[in-house]
Tab-separated table of C-alpha atoms and ligand atoms in Angstrom:
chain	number	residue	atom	x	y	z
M	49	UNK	CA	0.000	0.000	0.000
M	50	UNK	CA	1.356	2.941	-1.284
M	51	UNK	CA	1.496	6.585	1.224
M	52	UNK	CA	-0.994	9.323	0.661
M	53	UNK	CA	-2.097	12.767	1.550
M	54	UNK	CA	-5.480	13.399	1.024
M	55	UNK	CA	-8.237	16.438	1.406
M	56	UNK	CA	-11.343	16.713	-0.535
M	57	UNK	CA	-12.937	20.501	1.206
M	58	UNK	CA	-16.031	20.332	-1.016
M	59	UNK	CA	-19.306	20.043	0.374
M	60	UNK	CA	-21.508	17.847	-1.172
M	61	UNK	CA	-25.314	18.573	-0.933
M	62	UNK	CA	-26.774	15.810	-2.388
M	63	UNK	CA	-30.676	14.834	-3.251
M	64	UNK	CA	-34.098	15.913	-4.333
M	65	UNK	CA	-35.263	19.300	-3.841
M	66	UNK	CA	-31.865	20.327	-1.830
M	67	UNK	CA	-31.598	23.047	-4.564
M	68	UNK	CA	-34.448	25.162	-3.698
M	69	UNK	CA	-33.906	24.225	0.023
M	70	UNK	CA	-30.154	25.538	0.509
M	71	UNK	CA	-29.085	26.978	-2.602
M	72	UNK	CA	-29.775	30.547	-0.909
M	73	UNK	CA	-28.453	30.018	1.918
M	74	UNK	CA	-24.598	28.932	0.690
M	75	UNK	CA	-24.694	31.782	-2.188
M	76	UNK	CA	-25.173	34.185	1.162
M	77	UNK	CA	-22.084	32.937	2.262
M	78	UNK	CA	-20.169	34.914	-0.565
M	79	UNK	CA	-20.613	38.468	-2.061
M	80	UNK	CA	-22.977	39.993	-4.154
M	81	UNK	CA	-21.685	39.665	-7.565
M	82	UNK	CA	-22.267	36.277	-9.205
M	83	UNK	CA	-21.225	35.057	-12.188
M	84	UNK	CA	-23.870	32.259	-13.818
M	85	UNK	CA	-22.014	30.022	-16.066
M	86	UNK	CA	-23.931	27.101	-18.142
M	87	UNK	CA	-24.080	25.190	-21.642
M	88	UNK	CA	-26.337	25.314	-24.661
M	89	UNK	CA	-29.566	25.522	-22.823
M	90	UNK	CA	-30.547	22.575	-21.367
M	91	UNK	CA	-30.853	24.009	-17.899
M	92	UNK	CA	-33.656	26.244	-19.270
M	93	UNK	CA	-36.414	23.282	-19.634
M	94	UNK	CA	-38.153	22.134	-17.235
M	95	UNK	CA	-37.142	18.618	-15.328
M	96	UNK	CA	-39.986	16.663	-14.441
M	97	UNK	CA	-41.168	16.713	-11.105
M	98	UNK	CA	-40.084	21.116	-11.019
M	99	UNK	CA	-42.305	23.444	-11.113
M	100	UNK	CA	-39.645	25.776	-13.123
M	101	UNK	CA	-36.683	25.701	-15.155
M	102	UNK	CA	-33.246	25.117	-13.004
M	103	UNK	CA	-32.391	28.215	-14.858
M	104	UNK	CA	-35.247	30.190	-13.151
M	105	UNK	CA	-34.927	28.788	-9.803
M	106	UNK	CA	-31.391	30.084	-9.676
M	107	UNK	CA	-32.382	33.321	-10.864
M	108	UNK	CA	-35.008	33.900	-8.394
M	109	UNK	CA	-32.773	32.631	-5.902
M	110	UNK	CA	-30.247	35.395	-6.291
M	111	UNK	CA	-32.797	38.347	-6.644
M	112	UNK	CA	-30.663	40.547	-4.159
M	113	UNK	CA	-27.209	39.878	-6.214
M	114	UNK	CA	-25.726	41.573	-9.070
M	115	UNK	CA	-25.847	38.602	-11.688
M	116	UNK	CA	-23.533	38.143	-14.826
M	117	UNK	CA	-24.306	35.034	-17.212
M	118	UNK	CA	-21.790	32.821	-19.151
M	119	UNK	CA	-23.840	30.887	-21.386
M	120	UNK	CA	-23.247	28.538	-24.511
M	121	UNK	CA	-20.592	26.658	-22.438
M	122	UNK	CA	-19.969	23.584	-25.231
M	123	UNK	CA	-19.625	20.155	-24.692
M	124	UNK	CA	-15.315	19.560	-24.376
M	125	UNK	CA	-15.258	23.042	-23.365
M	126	UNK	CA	-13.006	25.168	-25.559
M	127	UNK	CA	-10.116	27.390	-23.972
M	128	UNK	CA	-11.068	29.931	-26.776
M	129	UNK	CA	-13.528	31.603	-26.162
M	130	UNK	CA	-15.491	30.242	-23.370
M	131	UNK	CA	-12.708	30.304	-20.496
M	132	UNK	CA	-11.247	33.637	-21.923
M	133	UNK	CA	-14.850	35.355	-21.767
M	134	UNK	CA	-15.089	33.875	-18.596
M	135	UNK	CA	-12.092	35.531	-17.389
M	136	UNK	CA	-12.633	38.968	-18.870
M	137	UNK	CA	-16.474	39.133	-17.378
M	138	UNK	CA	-14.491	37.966	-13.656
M	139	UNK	CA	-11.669	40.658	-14.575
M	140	UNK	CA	-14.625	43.306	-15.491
M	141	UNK	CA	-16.925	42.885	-12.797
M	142	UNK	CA	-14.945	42.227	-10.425
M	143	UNK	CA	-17.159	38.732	-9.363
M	144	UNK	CA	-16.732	37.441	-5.938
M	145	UNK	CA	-18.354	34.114	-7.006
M	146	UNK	CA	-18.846	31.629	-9.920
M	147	UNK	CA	-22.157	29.165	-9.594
M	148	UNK	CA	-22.252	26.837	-12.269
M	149	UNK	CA	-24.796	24.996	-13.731
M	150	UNK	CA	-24.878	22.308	-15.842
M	151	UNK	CA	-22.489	19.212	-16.867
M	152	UNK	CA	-18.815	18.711	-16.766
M	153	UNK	CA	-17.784	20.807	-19.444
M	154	UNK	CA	-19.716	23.719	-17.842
M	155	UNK	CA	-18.089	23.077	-14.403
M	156	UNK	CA	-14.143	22.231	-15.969
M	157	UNK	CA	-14.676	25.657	-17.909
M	158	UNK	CA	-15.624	27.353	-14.846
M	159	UNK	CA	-12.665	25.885	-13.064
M	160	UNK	CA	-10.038	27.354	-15.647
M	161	UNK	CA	-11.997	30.926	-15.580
M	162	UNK	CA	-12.229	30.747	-11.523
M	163	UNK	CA	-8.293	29.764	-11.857
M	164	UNK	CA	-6.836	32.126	-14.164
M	165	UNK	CA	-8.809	35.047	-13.010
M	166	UNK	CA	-7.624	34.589	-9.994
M	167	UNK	CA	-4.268	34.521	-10.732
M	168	UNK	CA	-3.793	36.505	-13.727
M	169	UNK	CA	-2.332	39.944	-12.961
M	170	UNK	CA	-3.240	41.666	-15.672
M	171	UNK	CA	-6.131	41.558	-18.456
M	172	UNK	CA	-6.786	38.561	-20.034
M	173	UNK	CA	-7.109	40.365	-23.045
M	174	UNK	CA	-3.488	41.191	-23.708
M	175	UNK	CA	-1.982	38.418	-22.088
M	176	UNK	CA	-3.909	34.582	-23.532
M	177	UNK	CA	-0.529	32.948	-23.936
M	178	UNK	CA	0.091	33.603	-19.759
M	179	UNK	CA	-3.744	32.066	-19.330
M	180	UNK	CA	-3.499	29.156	-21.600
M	181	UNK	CA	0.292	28.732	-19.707
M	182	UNK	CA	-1.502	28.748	-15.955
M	183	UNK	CA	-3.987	26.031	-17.902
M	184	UNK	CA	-1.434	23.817	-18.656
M	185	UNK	CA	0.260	24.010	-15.397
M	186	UNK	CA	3.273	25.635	-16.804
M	187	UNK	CA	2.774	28.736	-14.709
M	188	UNK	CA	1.307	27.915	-11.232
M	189	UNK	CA	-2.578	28.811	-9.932
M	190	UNK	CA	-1.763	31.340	-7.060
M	191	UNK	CA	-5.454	31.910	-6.114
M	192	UNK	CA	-8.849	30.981	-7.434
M	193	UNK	CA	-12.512	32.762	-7.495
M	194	UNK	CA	-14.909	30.426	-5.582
M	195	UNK	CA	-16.797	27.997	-6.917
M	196	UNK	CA	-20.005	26.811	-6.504
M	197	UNK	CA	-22.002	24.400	-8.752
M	198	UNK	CA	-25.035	22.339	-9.334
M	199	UNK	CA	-23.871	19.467	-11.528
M	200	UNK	CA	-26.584	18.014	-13.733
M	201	UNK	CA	-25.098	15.312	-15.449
M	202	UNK	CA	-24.044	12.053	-14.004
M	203	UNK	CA	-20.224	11.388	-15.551
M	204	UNK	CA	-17.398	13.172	-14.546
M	205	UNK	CA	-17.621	13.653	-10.988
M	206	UNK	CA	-15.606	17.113	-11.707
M	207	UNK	CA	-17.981	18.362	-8.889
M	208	UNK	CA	-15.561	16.523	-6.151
M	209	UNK	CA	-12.417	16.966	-7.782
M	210	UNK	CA	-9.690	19.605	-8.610
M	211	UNK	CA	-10.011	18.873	-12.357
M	212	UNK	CA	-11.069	20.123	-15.393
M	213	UNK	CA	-10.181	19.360	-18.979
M	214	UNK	CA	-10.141	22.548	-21.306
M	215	UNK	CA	-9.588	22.167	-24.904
M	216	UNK	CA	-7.777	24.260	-27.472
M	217	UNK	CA	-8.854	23.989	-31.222
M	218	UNK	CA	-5.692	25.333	-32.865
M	219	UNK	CA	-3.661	22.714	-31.301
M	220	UNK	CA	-5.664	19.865	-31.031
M	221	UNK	CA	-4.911	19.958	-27.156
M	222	UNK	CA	-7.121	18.918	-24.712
M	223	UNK	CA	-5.483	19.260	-21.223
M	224	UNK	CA	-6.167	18.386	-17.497
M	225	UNK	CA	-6.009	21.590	-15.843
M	226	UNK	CA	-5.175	21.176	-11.519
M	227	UNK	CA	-5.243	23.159	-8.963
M	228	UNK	CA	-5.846	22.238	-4.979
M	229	UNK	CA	-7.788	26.052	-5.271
M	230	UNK	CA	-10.121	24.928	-7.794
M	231	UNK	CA	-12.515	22.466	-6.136
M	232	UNK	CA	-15.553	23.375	-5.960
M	233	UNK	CA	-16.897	25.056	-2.580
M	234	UNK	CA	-19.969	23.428	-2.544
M	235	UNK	CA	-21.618	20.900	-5.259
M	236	UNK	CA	-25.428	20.527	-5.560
M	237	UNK	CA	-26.455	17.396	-6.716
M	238	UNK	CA	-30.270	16.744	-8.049
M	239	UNK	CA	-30.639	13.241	-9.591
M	240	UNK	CA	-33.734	14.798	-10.319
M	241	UNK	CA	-32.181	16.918	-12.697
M	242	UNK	CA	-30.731	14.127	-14.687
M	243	UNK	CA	-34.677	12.724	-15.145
M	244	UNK	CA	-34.139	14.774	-18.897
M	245	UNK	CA	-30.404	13.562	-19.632
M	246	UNK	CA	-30.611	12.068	-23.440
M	247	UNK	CA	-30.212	8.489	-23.451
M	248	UNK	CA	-26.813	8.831	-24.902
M	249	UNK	CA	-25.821	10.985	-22.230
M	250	UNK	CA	-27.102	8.788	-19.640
M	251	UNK	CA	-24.593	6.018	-21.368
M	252	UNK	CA	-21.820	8.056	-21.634
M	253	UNK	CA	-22.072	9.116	-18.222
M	254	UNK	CA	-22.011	5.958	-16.929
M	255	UNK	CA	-18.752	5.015	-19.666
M	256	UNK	CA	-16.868	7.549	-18.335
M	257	UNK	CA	-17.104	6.849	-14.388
M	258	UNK	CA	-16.303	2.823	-14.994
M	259	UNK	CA	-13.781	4.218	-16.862
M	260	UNK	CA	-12.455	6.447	-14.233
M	261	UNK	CA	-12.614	3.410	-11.955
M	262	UNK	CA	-10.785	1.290	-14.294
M	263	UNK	CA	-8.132	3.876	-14.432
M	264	UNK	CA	-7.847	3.373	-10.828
M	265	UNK	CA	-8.210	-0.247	-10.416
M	266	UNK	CA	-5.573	-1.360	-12.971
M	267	UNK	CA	-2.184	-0.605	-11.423
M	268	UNK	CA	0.646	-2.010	-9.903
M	269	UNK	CA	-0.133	-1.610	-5.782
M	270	UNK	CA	-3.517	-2.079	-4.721
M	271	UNK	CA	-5.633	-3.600	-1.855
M	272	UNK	CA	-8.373	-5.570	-1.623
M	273	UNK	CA	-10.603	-2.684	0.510
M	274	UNK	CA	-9.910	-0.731	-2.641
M	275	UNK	CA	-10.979	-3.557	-5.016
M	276	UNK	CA	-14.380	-3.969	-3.295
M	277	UNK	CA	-15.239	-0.335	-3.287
M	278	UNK	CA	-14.473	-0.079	-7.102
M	279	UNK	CA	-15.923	-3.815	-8.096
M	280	UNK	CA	-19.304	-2.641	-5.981
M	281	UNK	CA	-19.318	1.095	-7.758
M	282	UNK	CA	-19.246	-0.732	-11.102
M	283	UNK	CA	-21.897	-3.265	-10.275
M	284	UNK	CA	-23.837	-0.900	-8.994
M	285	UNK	CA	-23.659	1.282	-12.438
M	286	UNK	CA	-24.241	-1.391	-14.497
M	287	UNK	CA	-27.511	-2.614	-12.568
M	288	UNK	CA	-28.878	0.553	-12.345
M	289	UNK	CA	-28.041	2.051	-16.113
M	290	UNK	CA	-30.454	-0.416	-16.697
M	291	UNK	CA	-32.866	0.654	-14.676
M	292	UNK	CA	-33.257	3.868	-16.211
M	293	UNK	CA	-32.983	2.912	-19.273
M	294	UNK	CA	-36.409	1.267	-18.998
M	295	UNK	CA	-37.681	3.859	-16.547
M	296	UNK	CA	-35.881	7.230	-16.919
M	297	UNK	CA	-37.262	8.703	-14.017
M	298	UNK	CA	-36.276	6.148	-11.511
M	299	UNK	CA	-35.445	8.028	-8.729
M	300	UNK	CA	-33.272	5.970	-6.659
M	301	UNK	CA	-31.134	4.355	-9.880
M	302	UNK	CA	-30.050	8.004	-11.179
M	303	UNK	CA	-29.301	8.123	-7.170
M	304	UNK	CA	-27.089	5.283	-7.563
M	305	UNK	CA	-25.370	6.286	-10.591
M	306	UNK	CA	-25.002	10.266	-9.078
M	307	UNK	CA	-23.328	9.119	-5.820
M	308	UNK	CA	-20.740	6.674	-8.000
M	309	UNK	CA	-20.199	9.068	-10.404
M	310	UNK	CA	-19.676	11.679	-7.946
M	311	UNK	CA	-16.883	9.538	-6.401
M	312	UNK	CA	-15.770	8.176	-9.483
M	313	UNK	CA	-13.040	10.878	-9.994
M	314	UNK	CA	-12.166	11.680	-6.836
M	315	UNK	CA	-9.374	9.418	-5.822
M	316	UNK	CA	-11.245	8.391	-3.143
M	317	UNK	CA	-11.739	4.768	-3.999
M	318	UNK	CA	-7.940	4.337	-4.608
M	319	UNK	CA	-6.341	5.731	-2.052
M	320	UNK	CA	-3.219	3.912	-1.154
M	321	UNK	CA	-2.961	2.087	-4.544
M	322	UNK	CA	0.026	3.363	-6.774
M	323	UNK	CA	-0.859	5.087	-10.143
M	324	UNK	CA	-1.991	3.870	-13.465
M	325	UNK	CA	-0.977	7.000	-15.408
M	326	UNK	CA	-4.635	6.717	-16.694
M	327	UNK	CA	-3.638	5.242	-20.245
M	328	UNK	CA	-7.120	5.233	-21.633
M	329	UNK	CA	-8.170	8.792	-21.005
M	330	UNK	CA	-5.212	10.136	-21.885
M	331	UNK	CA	-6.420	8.330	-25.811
M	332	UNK	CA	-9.087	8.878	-25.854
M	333	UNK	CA	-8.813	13.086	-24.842
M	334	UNK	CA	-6.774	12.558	-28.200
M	335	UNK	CA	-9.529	11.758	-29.856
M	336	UNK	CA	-12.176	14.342	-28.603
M	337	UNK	CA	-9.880	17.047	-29.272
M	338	UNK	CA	-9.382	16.207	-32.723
M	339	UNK	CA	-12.782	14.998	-33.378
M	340	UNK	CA	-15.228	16.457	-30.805
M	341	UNK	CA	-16.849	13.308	-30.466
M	342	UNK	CA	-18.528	12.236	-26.531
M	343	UNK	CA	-16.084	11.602	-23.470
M	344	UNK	CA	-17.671	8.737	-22.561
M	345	UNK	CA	-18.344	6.888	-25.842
M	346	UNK	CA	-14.715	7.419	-26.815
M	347	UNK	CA	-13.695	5.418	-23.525
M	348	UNK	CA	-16.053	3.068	-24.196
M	349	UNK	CA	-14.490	2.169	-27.269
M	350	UNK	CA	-10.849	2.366	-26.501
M	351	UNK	CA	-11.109	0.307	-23.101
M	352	UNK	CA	-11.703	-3.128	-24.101
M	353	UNK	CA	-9.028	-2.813	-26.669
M	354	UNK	CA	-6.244	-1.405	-24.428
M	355	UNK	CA	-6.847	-4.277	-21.831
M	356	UNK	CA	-6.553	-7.023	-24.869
M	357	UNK	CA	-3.616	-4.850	-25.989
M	358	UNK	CA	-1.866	-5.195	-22.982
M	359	UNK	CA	-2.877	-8.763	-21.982
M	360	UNK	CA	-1.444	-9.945	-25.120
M	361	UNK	CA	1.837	-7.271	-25.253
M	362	UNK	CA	2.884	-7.241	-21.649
M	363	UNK	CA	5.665	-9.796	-20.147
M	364	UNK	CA	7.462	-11.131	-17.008
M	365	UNK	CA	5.856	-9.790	-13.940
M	366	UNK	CA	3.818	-6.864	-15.690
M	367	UNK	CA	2.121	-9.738	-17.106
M	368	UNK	CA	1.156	-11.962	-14.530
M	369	UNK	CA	-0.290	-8.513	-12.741
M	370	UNK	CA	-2.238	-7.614	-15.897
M	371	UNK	CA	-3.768	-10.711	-15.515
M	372	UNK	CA	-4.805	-10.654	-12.201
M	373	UNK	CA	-6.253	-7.560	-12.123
M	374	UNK	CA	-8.140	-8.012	-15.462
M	375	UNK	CA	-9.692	-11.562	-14.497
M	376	UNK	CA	-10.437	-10.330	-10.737
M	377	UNK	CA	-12.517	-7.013	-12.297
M	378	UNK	CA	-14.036	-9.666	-14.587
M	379	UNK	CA	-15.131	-11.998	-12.385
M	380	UNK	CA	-16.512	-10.081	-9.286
M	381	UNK	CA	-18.415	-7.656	-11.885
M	382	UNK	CA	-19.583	-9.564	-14.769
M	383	UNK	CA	-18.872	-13.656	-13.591
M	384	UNK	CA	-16.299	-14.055	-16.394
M	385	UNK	CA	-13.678	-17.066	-16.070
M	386	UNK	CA	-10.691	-15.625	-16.884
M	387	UNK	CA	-9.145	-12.328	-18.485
M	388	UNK	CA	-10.141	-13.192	-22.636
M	389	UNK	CA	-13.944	-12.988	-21.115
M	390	UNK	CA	-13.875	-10.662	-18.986
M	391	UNK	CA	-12.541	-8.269	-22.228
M	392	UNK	CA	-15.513	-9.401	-23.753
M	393	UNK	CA	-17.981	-9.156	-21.283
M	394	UNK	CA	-17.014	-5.314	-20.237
M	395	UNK	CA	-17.384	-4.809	-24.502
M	396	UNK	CA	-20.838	-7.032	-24.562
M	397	UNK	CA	-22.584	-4.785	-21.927
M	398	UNK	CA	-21.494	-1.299	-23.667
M	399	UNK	CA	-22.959	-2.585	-26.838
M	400	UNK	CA	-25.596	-4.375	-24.889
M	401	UNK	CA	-26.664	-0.779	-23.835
M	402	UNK	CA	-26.174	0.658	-26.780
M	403	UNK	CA	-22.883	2.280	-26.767
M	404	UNK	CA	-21.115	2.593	-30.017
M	405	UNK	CA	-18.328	0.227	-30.062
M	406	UNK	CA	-15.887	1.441	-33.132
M	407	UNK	CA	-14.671	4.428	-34.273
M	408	UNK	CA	-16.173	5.035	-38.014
M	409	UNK	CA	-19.597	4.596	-35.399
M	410	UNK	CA	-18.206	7.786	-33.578
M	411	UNK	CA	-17.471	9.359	-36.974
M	412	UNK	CA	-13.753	8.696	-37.213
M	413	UNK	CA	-11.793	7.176	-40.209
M	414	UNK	CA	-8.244	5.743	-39.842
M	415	UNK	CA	-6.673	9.259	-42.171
M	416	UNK	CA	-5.634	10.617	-38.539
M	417	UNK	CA	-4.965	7.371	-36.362
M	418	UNK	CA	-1.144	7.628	-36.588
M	419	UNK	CA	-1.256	11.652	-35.971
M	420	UNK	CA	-3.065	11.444	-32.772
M	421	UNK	CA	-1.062	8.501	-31.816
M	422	UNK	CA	2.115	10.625	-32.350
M	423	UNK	CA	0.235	13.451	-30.271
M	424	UNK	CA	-0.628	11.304	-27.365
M	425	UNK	CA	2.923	9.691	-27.214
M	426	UNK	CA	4.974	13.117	-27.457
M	427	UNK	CA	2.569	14.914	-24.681
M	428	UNK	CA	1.132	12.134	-22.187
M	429	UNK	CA	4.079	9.972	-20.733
M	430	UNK	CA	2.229	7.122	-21.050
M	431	UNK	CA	6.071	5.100	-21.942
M	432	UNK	CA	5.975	5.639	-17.645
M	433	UNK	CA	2.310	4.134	-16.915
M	434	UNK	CA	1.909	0.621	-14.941
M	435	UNK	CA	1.593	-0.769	-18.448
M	436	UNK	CA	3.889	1.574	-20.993
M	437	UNK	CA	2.822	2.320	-23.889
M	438	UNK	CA	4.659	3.718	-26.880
M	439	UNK	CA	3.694	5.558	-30.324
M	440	UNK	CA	3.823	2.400	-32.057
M	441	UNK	CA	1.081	0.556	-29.305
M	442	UNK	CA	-1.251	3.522	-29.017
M	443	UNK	CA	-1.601	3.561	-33.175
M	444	UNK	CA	-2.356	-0.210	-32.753
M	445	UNK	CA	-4.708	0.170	-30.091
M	446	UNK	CA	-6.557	3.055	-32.352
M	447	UNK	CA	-5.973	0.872	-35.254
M	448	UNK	CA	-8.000	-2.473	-33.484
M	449	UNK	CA	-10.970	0.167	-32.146
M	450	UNK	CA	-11.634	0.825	-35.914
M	451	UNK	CA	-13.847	-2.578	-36.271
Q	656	LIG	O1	-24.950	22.251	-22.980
Q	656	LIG	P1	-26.265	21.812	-22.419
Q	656	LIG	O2	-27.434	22.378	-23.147
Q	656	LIG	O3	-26.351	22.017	-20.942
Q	656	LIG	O4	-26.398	20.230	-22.713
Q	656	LIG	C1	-25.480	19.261	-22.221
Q	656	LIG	C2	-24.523	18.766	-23.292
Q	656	LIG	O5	-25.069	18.880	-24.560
Q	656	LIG	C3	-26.261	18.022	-21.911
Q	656	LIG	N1	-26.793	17.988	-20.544
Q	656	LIG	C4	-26.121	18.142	-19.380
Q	656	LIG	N2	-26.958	17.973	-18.353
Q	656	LIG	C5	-28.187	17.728	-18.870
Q	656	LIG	C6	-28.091	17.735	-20.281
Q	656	LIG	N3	-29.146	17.530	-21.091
Q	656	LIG	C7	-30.323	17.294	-20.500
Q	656	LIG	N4	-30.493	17.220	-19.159
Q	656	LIG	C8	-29.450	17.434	-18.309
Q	656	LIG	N5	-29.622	17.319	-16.982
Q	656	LIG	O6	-25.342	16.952	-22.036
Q	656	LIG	C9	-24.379	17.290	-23.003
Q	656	LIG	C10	-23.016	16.890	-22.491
Q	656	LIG	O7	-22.667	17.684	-21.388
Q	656	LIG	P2	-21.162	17.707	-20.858
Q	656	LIG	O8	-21.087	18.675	-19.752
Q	656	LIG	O9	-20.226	17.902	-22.006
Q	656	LIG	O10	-20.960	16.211	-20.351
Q	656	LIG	P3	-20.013	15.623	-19.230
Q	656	LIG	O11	-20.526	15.944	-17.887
Q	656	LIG	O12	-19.839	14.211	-19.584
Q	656	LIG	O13	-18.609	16.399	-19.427
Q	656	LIG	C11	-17.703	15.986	-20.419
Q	656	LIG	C12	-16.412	16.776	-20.307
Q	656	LIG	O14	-15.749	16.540	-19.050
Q	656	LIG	C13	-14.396	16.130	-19.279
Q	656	LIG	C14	-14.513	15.418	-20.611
Q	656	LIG	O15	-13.264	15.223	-21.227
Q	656	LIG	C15	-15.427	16.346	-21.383
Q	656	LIG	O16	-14.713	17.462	-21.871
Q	656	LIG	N6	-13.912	15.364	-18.133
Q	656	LIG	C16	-13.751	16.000	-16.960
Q	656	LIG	C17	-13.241	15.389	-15.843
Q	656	LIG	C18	-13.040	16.074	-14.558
Q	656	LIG	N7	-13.320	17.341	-14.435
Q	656	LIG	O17	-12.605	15.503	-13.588
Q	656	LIG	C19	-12.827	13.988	-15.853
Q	656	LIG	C20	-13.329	13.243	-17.040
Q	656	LIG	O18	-12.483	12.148	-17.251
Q	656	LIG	C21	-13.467	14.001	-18.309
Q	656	LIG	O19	-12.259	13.993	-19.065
Q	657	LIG	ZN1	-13.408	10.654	-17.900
């Protein structure tokens, strides 16, 4: 068991209604000027069970406060412009607080504006190459604008982490920005809210936190309290994804899937084991950056073909620990006998569900394959993971998600 040093200072207010019950209450807690910060709109219909939009309820919640709004927050949120016009309205207004509502990409973006406004001397305006450095953790975050947020889709768990992932078009980056000063104050979290999550969303959410999990469980030190935690977290996603697939509005299965997803990215359920170096993320940000396709569907797909990659590539002592830990995930999640089934049972239930399985599904021919390889070998140190990989196995592993 490996040492660690761990502090999570976010409150978590979790369950139905607690939005409208304590929402007013924590935004008293900071000053008057409130920046709003959400995506394309979805927060603006009504869930059922509300009597009003989330959008509305946070307006009327914040009558007595000076509120600025940060909409059209996109999906793999883009460094340019949504985190620079974040920045500028923070720099202008001089906001005490940032509430955030909506997904992951809403709440990463809000992270890198809450970050580099807070650090950034001077305007953002003159100086983008300083922000995108204190994104990239070339220049340090010195201070951060508070956070709060009221996360409505099940996936990322960014809401209990010091994470975000902020993308850059011109470069075909798409970065992990950290910072200790970044986590959110306070989450709200409404399974209720995720009642009107498309199903794809729904599936991807649930992709991306087994994935997170995975990235966790696969590594060289671990223990068995650790192993439960994560085996239970997946079984429990996998029963209840089901559930609401039949019945969307099943109250306590988005529950289930909320508090694991919450976790999911959190460290929490790892603590003590020694690091993975997250190998399938790290492809798979590759390709949403160059393609803009869905987190979670792009994990989906590159997961059961790095675990056959490195079952069949790895030797010696790697080996015999690849094993293990792919036949013991197998076997206390889906029953499989041994490590070749327990590859294809995690792929069976993602297409079970309706996940697309290959890339040309997501929209991606092999013309790029060997570029993003490249890009994910020269910028992710994956050659140092628990299971290295190099240019040449990354454009394989691409190469065997194409069918
Ligand atoms: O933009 P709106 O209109 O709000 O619609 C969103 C968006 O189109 C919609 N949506 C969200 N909540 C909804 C809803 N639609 C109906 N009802 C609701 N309750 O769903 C779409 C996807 O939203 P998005 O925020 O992009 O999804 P997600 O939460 O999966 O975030 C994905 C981003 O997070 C990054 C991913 O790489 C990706 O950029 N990640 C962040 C991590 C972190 N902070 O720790 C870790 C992850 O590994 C991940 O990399
Ligand atoms: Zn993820």
């Amino acid at each position: 068991m490996v040492n660690f040093d761990y502090q999570t200072p976010t409150r978590l207010i979790f369950g139905r209604g607690v939005v409208s019950e304590k929402l007013a209450s924590v935004m008293n807690q900071y000053g008057k000027r409130v920046l709003i910060t959400y995506g394309g709109g979805s927060i603006k219909r009504t869930a059922p069970g509300h009597d009003k939009s989330l959008y509305d309820l946070v307006k009327d919640t914040l009558t007595d406060k000076q509120v600025f709004e940060l909409g059209g927050i996109q999906p793999n949120p883009k460094f340019n412009p949504s985190v620079l016009d974040g920045v500028r309205m923070c720099q202008d207004n001089d906001i005490d607080v940032i509430l955030a509502v909506g997904g992951g990409s809403v709440l990463d973006c809000t992270k890198a504006i809450a970050g580099v406004a807070g650090t950034l001397k001077t305007k953002v305006t003159d100086n983008v190459e300083e922000a995108w450095d204190i994104v990239c953790g070339r220049k340090p975050t010195t201070a951060a604008v508070p956070i709060v947020d009221i996360i409505t889709m099940a996936a990322t768990g960014s809401e209990y982490d010091m994470g975000g992932v902020i993308s850059r078009t011109e470069t075909n980056d798409k970065l992990a920005y950290f910072s200790k000063l970044v986590f959110p104050a306070v989450s709200f979290i409404d399974p209720t809210y995720t009642f009107t999550l498309p199903v794809k969303q729904t599936l991807a959410g649930v992709s991306d936190c087994i994935n997170h999990i995975m990235e966790s469980y696969f590594c060289g030190d671990h223990i068995d309290m650790n192993d439960a935690f994560m085996e239970g977290a997946v079984k429990s996603l996998v029963k209840n994804v089901k559930i609401v697939l039949e019945d969307p509005q099943n109250y306590n299965a988005r529950a289930e899937i909320f508090y694991a997803t919450t976790l999911g990215c959190n460290g929490i359920y790892c603590l003590g084991n020694s690091p993975s170096g997250w190998p399938m993320h790290a492809m798979e940000h590759a390709l949403s950056a160059y393609y803009d396709i869905t987190h979670g569907e792009g994990l989906a797909i590159v997961t059961p073909r790095w675990m056959k990659h490195i079952l069949d590539h790895s030797t010696g002592e790697l080996h015999d620990q690849v094993v293990e830990r792919i036949e013991k995930f197998g076997k206390n999640v889906f029953g499989a006998e041994n490590a070749e089934a327990s590859i294809k049972a995690i792929h069976d239930f993602y297409r079970n569900i309706g996940i697309p399985m290959t890339l040309p599904e997501v929209g991606i021919d092999d013309s790029r394959l060997a570029e993003m390889a490249k890009h994910v070998a020269d910028n992710e140190g994956l050659d140092k993971a628990w299971a290295p990989l190099l240019e040449q196995d990354i454009l394989e592993i691409f190469k065997a998600c194409m069918k």
